[in-house]
Coordinates of C-alpha atoms and ligand atoms in Angstrom, one line a residue:
M11 CA 131.9 119.0 108.0
T12 CA 128.3 117.9 107.5
T13 CA 125.6 120.2 106.2
P14 CA 122.9 121.0 108.7
A15 CA 119.5 119.8 107.7
S16 CA 118.2 123.3 107.6
Q17 CA 120.6 124.2 104.8
W18 CA 119.4 121.5 102.4
T19 CA 118.0 122.9 99.2
S20 CA 117.2 119.6 97.6
F21 CA 117.9 115.9 98.3
P22 CA 121.0 114.9 96.3
S23 CA 119.3 111.8 94.8
S24 CA 121.3 109.5 92.6
D25 CA 121.1 109.7 88.8
R26 CA 119.5 106.3 89.0
A27 CA 116.7 107.4 91.3
Q28 CA 116.2 110.5 89.2
R29 CA 115.7 108.4 86.1
T30 CA 113.1 106.3 87.9
K31 CA 109.4 107.5 87.8
L32 CA 106.8 106.7 90.4
S33 CA 104.4 104.3 88.8
S34 CA 101.8 106.1 86.7
T35 CA 99.1 103.6 87.6
A36 CA 99.8 104.5 91.3
A37 CA 99.0 108.1 90.4
V38 CA 95.5 107.1 89.4
V39 CA 95.0 105.2 92.6
M40 CA 96.1 108.3 94.6
A41 CA 93.6 110.6 92.6
A42 CA 90.8 108.2 93.3
E43 CA 91.6 108.0 97.0
A44 CA 91.5 111.8 97.2
L45 CA 88.0 111.8 95.7
R46 CA 86.9 109.1 98.1
A47 CA 88.2 111.1 101.0
Q48 CA 85.8 113.9 99.9
G49 CA 82.9 111.4 100.1
V50 CA 82.6 110.8 96.3
K51 CA 81.4 107.2 95.5
V52 CA 84.1 106.2 93.0
I53 CA 83.8 103.2 90.7
D54 CA 87.2 101.8 90.3
L55 CA 88.1 100.2 87.0
G56 CA 91.7 101.3 87.4
V57 CA 93.0 98.6 89.7
G58 CA 95.3 95.8 88.4
E59 CA 94.4 93.3 91.1
P60 CA 91.6 90.7 91.7
D61 CA 88.6 92.0 93.6
F62 CA 88.3 88.5 95.2
A63 CA 89.4 87.7 98.7
T64 CA 92.3 85.2 99.0
P65 CA 90.7 81.8 99.3
D66 CA 90.2 80.6 102.9
H67 CA 92.4 77.5 102.8
I68 CA 95.3 79.7 101.8
K69 CA 94.7 82.1 104.6
Q70 CA 94.4 79.2 106.9
A71 CA 97.9 78.0 105.9
A72 CA 99.3 81.4 106.8
K73 CA 97.5 81.3 110.2
S74 CA 99.0 77.9 110.9
A75 CA 102.5 79.2 109.9
L76 CA 102.1 81.9 112.5
D77 CA 100.9 79.5 115.2
E78 CA 103.9 77.3 114.5
N79 CA 106.2 80.3 114.8
F80 CA 107.3 80.0 111.2
T81 CA 108.4 83.6 111.4
K82 CA 112.2 83.4 110.9
Y83 CA 114.5 84.0 108.0
T84 CA 114.3 81.4 105.2
A85 CA 116.7 80.6 102.5
S86 CA 117.0 83.5 100.0
S87 CA 115.9 81.2 97.2
G88 CA 112.7 80.3 99.2
I89 CA 111.7 77.3 101.2
L90 CA 112.2 73.9 99.6
P91 CA 108.5 72.8 99.6
L92 CA 107.6 76.0 97.8
R93 CA 110.3 75.7 95.2
Q94 CA 109.3 72.0 94.7
A95 CA 105.6 73.0 94.4
I96 CA 106.4 75.6 91.8
C97 CA 108.5 73.2 89.7
D98 CA 105.9 70.4 90.1
S99 CA 103.0 72.5 89.1
I100 CA 104.7 74.0 86.0
N101 CA 106.3 70.7 85.0
A102 CA 103.0 68.9 85.3
Q103 CA 101.1 71.5 83.3
F104 CA 103.6 72.1 80.5
G105 CA 105.7 68.9 80.3
S106 CA 109.0 70.7 81.4
D107 CA 111.6 69.3 83.8
Y108 CA 112.6 72.3 86.0
T109 CA 114.6 71.3 89.0
L110 CA 115.0 73.1 92.4
E111 CA 118.2 74.9 91.3
Q112 CA 116.3 76.4 88.4
C113 CA 113.7 78.0 90.7
C114 CA 114.1 81.1 92.9
V115 CA 111.1 82.4 95.0
V116 CA 110.9 86.2 95.0
G117 CA 108.6 88.9 96.3
G118 CA 106.2 88.9 93.4
G119 CA 106.4 89.0 89.6
K120 CA 107.8 92.6 89.7
Q121 CA 110.8 91.5 91.7
A122 CA 111.3 88.6 89.4
I123 CA 111.6 91.0 86.5
F124 CA 113.7 93.5 88.4
N125 CA 116.2 90.8 89.6
A126 CA 116.3 89.2 86.1
V127 CA 117.0 92.5 84.4
M128 CA 119.6 93.6 87.0
S129 CA 121.4 90.3 86.6
L130 CA 121.6 90.5 82.8
I131 CA 121.7 94.1 81.5
N132 CA 124.8 96.3 81.4
P133 CA 124.7 100.0 80.7
G134 CA 124.0 100.6 77.0
D135 CA 122.5 97.2 76.2
D136 CA 119.4 97.3 74.1
V137 CA 116.2 95.8 75.4
L138 CA 113.2 95.1 73.2
L139 CA 109.8 95.9 74.7
E140 CA 106.3 95.8 73.2
K141 CA 104.5 99.1 73.0
P142 CA 102.1 99.2 74.8
C143 CA 103.3 97.3 77.8
W144 CA 103.2 97.2 81.6
V145 CA 104.5 100.4 83.0
S146 CA 107.3 98.9 85.1
F147 CA 109.2 97.2 82.2
P148 CA 110.7 100.4 80.7
E149 CA 111.4 101.8 84.2
I150 CA 113.2 98.7 85.3
V151 CA 115.3 98.6 82.1
R152 CA 116.2 102.3 82.5
F153 CA 117.1 101.6 86.2
A154 CA 119.6 99.1 84.9
E155 CA 120.9 101.7 82.4
G156 CA 119.6 99.7 79.4
N157 CA 118.2 101.3 76.2
V158 CA 114.5 100.6 75.6
I159 CA 113.8 99.8 71.9
W160 CA 110.1 99.8 71.3
I161 CA 108.1 97.4 69.1
D162 CA 104.8 99.0 68.2
T163 CA 102.2 96.3 68.2
E164 CA 99.2 98.4 67.3
P165 CA 99.4 97.4 63.6
T166 CA 98.9 93.8 64.6
D167 CA 96.1 94.5 67.0
F168 CA 98.6 94.3 69.9
H169 CA 99.7 90.7 69.1
L170 CA 103.5 90.6 69.1
T171 CA 104.7 88.7 66.1
A172 CA 108.0 87.0 65.2
D173 CA 108.3 89.3 62.1
Q174 CA 108.2 92.4 64.3
V175 CA 110.9 90.9 66.6
R176 CA 113.0 90.0 63.5
A177 CA 112.7 93.6 62.2
A178 CA 113.7 95.1 65.6
I179 CA 116.5 92.9 66.8
T180 CA 120.1 94.0 66.3
P181 CA 123.5 92.7 67.5
K182 CA 123.1 95.2 70.4
T183 CA 119.9 93.5 71.6
K184 CA 120.5 91.6 74.8
L185 CA 117.0 91.0 76.0
L186 CA 113.4 90.9 74.9
I187 CA 110.6 91.0 77.5
V188 CA 107.3 89.4 76.5
N189 CA 104.1 89.3 78.5
S190 CA 101.3 87.0 77.5
P191 CA 98.5 87.4 78.6
S192 CA 99.3 91.1 78.4
N193 CA 98.7 93.9 80.8
P194 CA 97.3 96.3 79.5
T195 CA 95.9 94.8 76.3
G196 CA 94.6 91.4 77.4
R197 CA 96.1 89.8 74.3
V198 CA 97.7 86.4 74.2
I199 CA 100.6 85.3 71.9
A200 CA 99.7 82.1 70.1
P201 CA 102.0 79.1 71.0
D202 CA 103.5 78.8 67.5
E203 CA 104.3 82.5 67.3
F204 CA 105.7 82.4 70.8
R205 CA 108.1 79.6 69.8
K206 CA 109.2 81.6 66.6
I207 CA 109.8 84.7 68.7
V208 CA 112.1 82.8 71.1
E209 CA 113.9 81.1 68.1
I210 CA 114.8 84.5 66.7
A211 CA 116.1 85.6 70.1
A212 CA 118.2 82.4 70.4
E213 CA 119.6 82.8 66.8
R214 CA 120.7 86.3 67.6
N215 CA 122.1 85.4 71.0
A216 CA 119.6 87.4 72.9
W217 CA 117.7 86.4 76.0
V218 CA 114.0 86.5 76.8
I219 CA 112.0 87.2 80.0
S220 CA 108.6 85.8 79.8
D221 CA 106.3 87.6 82.2
E222 CA 103.7 85.0 83.0
C223 CA 101.9 86.8 85.9
Y224 CA 98.5 86.2 84.1
L225 CA 99.4 82.7 82.9
Q226 CA 96.3 80.9 84.2
L227 CA 93.9 83.7 83.3
V228 CA 93.2 82.8 79.7
Y229 CA 89.7 82.5 78.2
P230 CA 88.6 79.4 76.4
P231 CA 89.1 78.1 73.8
R232 CA 92.6 79.3 74.4
Q233 CA 94.6 77.4 76.9
P234 CA 97.4 78.7 79.2
F235 CA 100.7 78.6 77.4
S236 CA 104.1 79.0 79.2
A237 CA 107.6 79.3 77.9
A238 CA 108.0 76.1 80.0
A239 CA 106.4 74.2 77.1
L240 CA 109.2 75.1 74.6
P241 CA 111.8 72.5 73.6
T242 CA 114.6 72.4 76.2
E243 CA 117.2 74.3 74.2
L244 CA 114.9 77.2 73.5
R245 CA 113.6 77.2 77.0
S246 CA 117.1 77.7 78.3
R247 CA 117.1 81.2 76.7
V248 CA 114.0 82.2 78.7
L249 CA 113.6 83.2 82.3
I250 CA 110.0 82.8 83.4
A251 CA 108.8 85.6 85.8
G252 CA 105.8 84.0 87.5
S253 CA 103.5 85.2 90.3
L254 CA 100.8 84.0 92.6
S255 CA 99.3 87.5 92.9
K256 CA 96.7 87.4 90.2
T257 CA 96.0 83.7 90.0
Y258 CA 95.2 83.3 93.7
A259 CA 94.1 86.8 94.6
M260 CA 97.3 87.1 96.6
T261 CA 98.6 90.5 95.5
G262 CA 99.5 91.7 99.0
W263 CA 101.3 88.5 99.9
R264 CA 104.2 89.2 97.6
V265 CA 105.0 85.8 96.2
G266 CA 106.5 85.2 92.7
Y267 CA 109.2 83.1 91.2
T268 CA 111.8 82.8 88.5
L269 CA 112.3 79.6 86.5
G270 CA 115.0 79.2 84.0
H271 CA 118.6 78.3 83.2
R272 CA 120.4 77.6 86.5
E273 CA 123.1 80.1 85.7
W274 CA 120.6 83.0 85.2
V275 CA 118.7 81.9 88.3
T276 CA 121.9 81.9 90.3
E277 CA 122.5 85.5 89.4
V278 CA 118.8 86.4 90.2
L279 CA 119.4 84.8 93.6
K280 CA 122.5 87.0 94.2
V281 CA 120.4 90.1 93.6
Q282 CA 117.7 88.8 95.8
S283 CA 120.0 87.9 98.7
Q284 CA 121.5 91.4 98.7
S285 CA 118.2 93.2 98.5
A286 CA 115.0 91.7 99.9
T287 CA 116.8 88.6 101.4
H288 CA 113.6 86.6 100.7
T289 CA 109.8 87.1 100.7
S290 CA 107.8 86.6 103.9
S291 CA 108.1 83.2 105.5
I292 CA 104.4 83.2 106.2
S293 CA 103.5 84.0 102.6
Q294 CA 105.7 81.2 101.4
K295 CA 103.8 78.7 103.5
A296 CA 100.5 80.0 102.2
A297 CA 101.9 79.8 98.7
V298 CA 102.7 76.1 99.1
T299 CA 99.0 75.5 99.9
A300 CA 97.9 77.7 97.0
L301 CA 99.8 75.6 94.5
T302 CA 99.2 72.2 96.0
A303 CA 95.6 72.3 97.1
S304 CA 92.5 72.3 94.8
Q305 CA 92.7 74.7 91.9
V306 CA 88.9 75.1 91.8
P307 CA 89.0 78.7 93.2
V308 CA 91.1 79.7 90.2
V309 CA 88.6 78.1 87.8
E310 CA 85.8 79.9 89.6
M311 CA 87.5 83.3 89.5
L312 CA 88.3 82.9 85.8
A313 CA 84.7 82.0 85.1
E314 CA 83.6 85.2 86.9
Y315 CA 86.0 87.4 84.9
Q316 CA 84.7 85.7 81.7
R317 CA 81.1 86.5 82.8
R318 CA 82.0 90.2 83.3
A319 CA 83.9 90.4 80.0
D320 CA 81.0 88.8 78.2
W321 CA 78.8 91.7 79.4
L322 CA 81.3 94.5 79.2
I323 CA 82.8 94.2 75.7
P324 CA 79.4 94.3 73.8
A325 CA 78.3 97.1 76.1
L326 CA 81.4 99.1 75.4
N327 CA 81.0 98.7 71.7
E328 CA 77.6 100.3 72.0
V329 CA 79.1 103.5 73.4
P330 CA 79.4 105.9 70.5
G331 CA 83.0 106.2 69.4
I332 CA 84.3 103.1 71.3
V333 CA 85.7 100.0 69.5
C334 CA 86.8 97.2 71.8
S335 CA 88.1 93.7 70.9
P336 CA 87.4 90.9 73.4
P337 CA 90.2 90.2 75.8
E338 CA 92.0 86.8 75.4
G339 CA 93.4 86.7 78.9
A340 CA 94.0 88.7 82.1
F341 CA 91.2 91.0 83.3
Y342 CA 91.5 94.1 81.2
A343 CA 89.5 95.6 78.4
F344 CA 91.5 97.9 76.1
P345 CA 89.1 99.9 74.1
N346 CA 90.0 102.2 71.2
V347 CA 88.5 105.6 72.0
K348 CA 90.0 107.6 69.1
Q349 CA 86.5 108.3 67.5
L350 CA 85.1 109.2 70.9
M351 CA 88.0 111.7 71.3
A352 CA 87.5 113.2 67.9
A353 CA 83.7 113.6 68.3
G354 CA 83.9 114.9 71.9
G355 CA 86.8 117.3 71.4
F356 CA 89.3 115.4 73.7
A357 CA 92.9 116.1 72.9
S358 CA 94.2 112.9 74.5
S359 CA 93.1 109.7 76.2
K360 CA 94.3 111.2 79.4
E361 CA 91.7 113.9 79.0
V362 CA 89.0 111.2 78.6
A363 CA 90.2 109.4 81.7
D364 CA 90.3 112.7 83.7
E365 CA 86.8 113.6 82.6
L366 CA 85.6 110.2 83.6
L367 CA 87.3 110.5 87.0
Y368 CA 86.5 114.1 88.0
K369 CA 83.0 114.4 86.4
Y370 CA 81.6 110.9 86.6
A371 CA 83.7 109.3 89.4
V372 CA 84.9 106.4 87.2
V373 CA 88.5 105.4 87.4
V374 CA 90.1 104.1 84.2
T375 CA 93.7 104.2 83.1
D376 CA 94.6 106.1 80.0
G377 CA 96.4 104.1 77.3
A378 CA 99.2 106.6 76.9
A379 CA 100.4 105.5 80.4
F380 CA 101.3 102.2 78.7
G381 CA 102.4 103.7 75.4
A382 CA 99.1 103.6 73.4
E383 CA 97.5 107.0 73.0
G384 CA 93.9 106.7 71.9
Y385 CA 93.1 103.8 74.2
L386 CA 91.8 103.3 77.7
R387 CA 92.5 100.3 80.1
L388 CA 89.5 99.2 82.0
S389 CA 90.0 96.5 84.7
Y390 CA 87.0 94.3 85.2
A391 CA 88.3 93.1 88.5
N392 CA 85.2 94.7 90.0
S393 CA 81.6 93.6 90.4
L394 CA 79.2 93.3 87.4
D395 CA 77.0 95.9 89.1
A396 CA 79.9 98.4 89.3
I397 CA 80.9 97.7 85.7
Q398 CA 77.3 98.2 84.5
E399 CA 77.1 101.5 86.4
A400 CA 80.5 102.6 84.9
V401 CA 79.3 102.0 81.4
S402 CA 76.1 104.0 81.9
R403 CA 78.3 106.9 83.1
F404 CA 80.4 106.5 79.9
H405 CA 77.1 107.0 78.0
E406 CA 76.3 110.1 80.1
M407 CA 79.7 111.6 79.3
V408 CA 79.4 111.0 75.6
S409 CA 75.9 112.5 75.4
A410 CA 77.0 115.5 77.6
R411 CA 79.9 116.2 75.2
R412 CA 77.6 116.0 72.2
N413 CA 75.1 118.6 73.5
Ligands
PLP513 N1 103.7 91.9 85.4 C1 102.6 92.4 84.9 C2 102.3 92.4 83.5 C3 101.7 93.0 85.8 O1 100.6 93.6 85.4 C4 102.0 93.0 87.2 C5 101.1 93.7 88.2 O2 100.2 94.4 87.9 C6 103.2 92.4 87.6 C7 104.0 91.8 86.7 C8 103.6 92.3 89.0 O3 102.8 91.7 89.9 P1 103.3 91.1 91.3 O4 104.6 91.8 91.6 O5 102.2 91.4 92.2 O6 103.4 89.6 91.0

């Protein structure tokens, strides 16, 4: 006999669903939307996506795909020209030799990581994660019933080191996830250190996911560095989770990829084929154009992020109680606000973020959401005018707290 809907007391969700949290960065977005609905002019430094429009030539490719009725199912691994374009662009930039069977197109970097973790992790396997890190890493690992083992990178100014990995790795470690450039810290792992980290994983028979969603967003003199540049043997230990979202201002198009050992990619493809099937056929056509046409828009967007960071970081350091290192990549500033908290009587960085939101209409994300209490994450994927106004509201908050 079935239970009538009126007798439900609560939905009998699975243990897996109960273990999974709604994204905490999504909660900030919802709070900001509620304020906007009340007519408050909110300055949003909370978003993790480019403020630029998708370049016209990429949109044009999508329009042509529609006109040509390219609107049917595609192969689960993605259309051939796109897999070829991904392999070609990474091989040309990093001297690798990825072939088509080593590439699976997915619905964004998040799905790349999800599929990769699902295809590797058994219940009880240990997974090393940097703390702080992107909010979805621990959630995805827990979804797969893996154990999260944290590596605290605050002592090394948020740069993951081989020594830290060596100290944390055990025979139970199956996977390490690295993310360079990092969300939320904007830090970049130097190529030598990166190689040493993967060497340790390989020696200990562990695997590595390299989240390279911000790969191209690196500030000079640093150059983009991918796991693709590692020697072949080391590279085979690593699955690259790539994305077009941030590079080409294509967050809504949902195009990402995995590149790695063909056996791991085959498993990723199985997960993909039984869940999403594939990402949108139209987006895939647009992605081919994004990767094969001129990369000038990427250079221009990066230069604009640099211009904003060049203004923002010194300005933040002038706010009493804030200390902020310059970002090395991505589009996030990650200021230390511990002195500001002490001087202003804030018990947590969440309290600072809430005060900024509810009294000064500035959205920032508190560091604790990523595992770093005492920090804030400010996205400068917003206009310089908006960024300047936000900083002046920081000053207002600090002086109001002092009086
Ligand atoms: N990885 C990191 C570190 C991110 O910050 C994000 C998005 O914010 C993603 C992966 C996922 O991006 P997408 O799924 O849009 O490619």
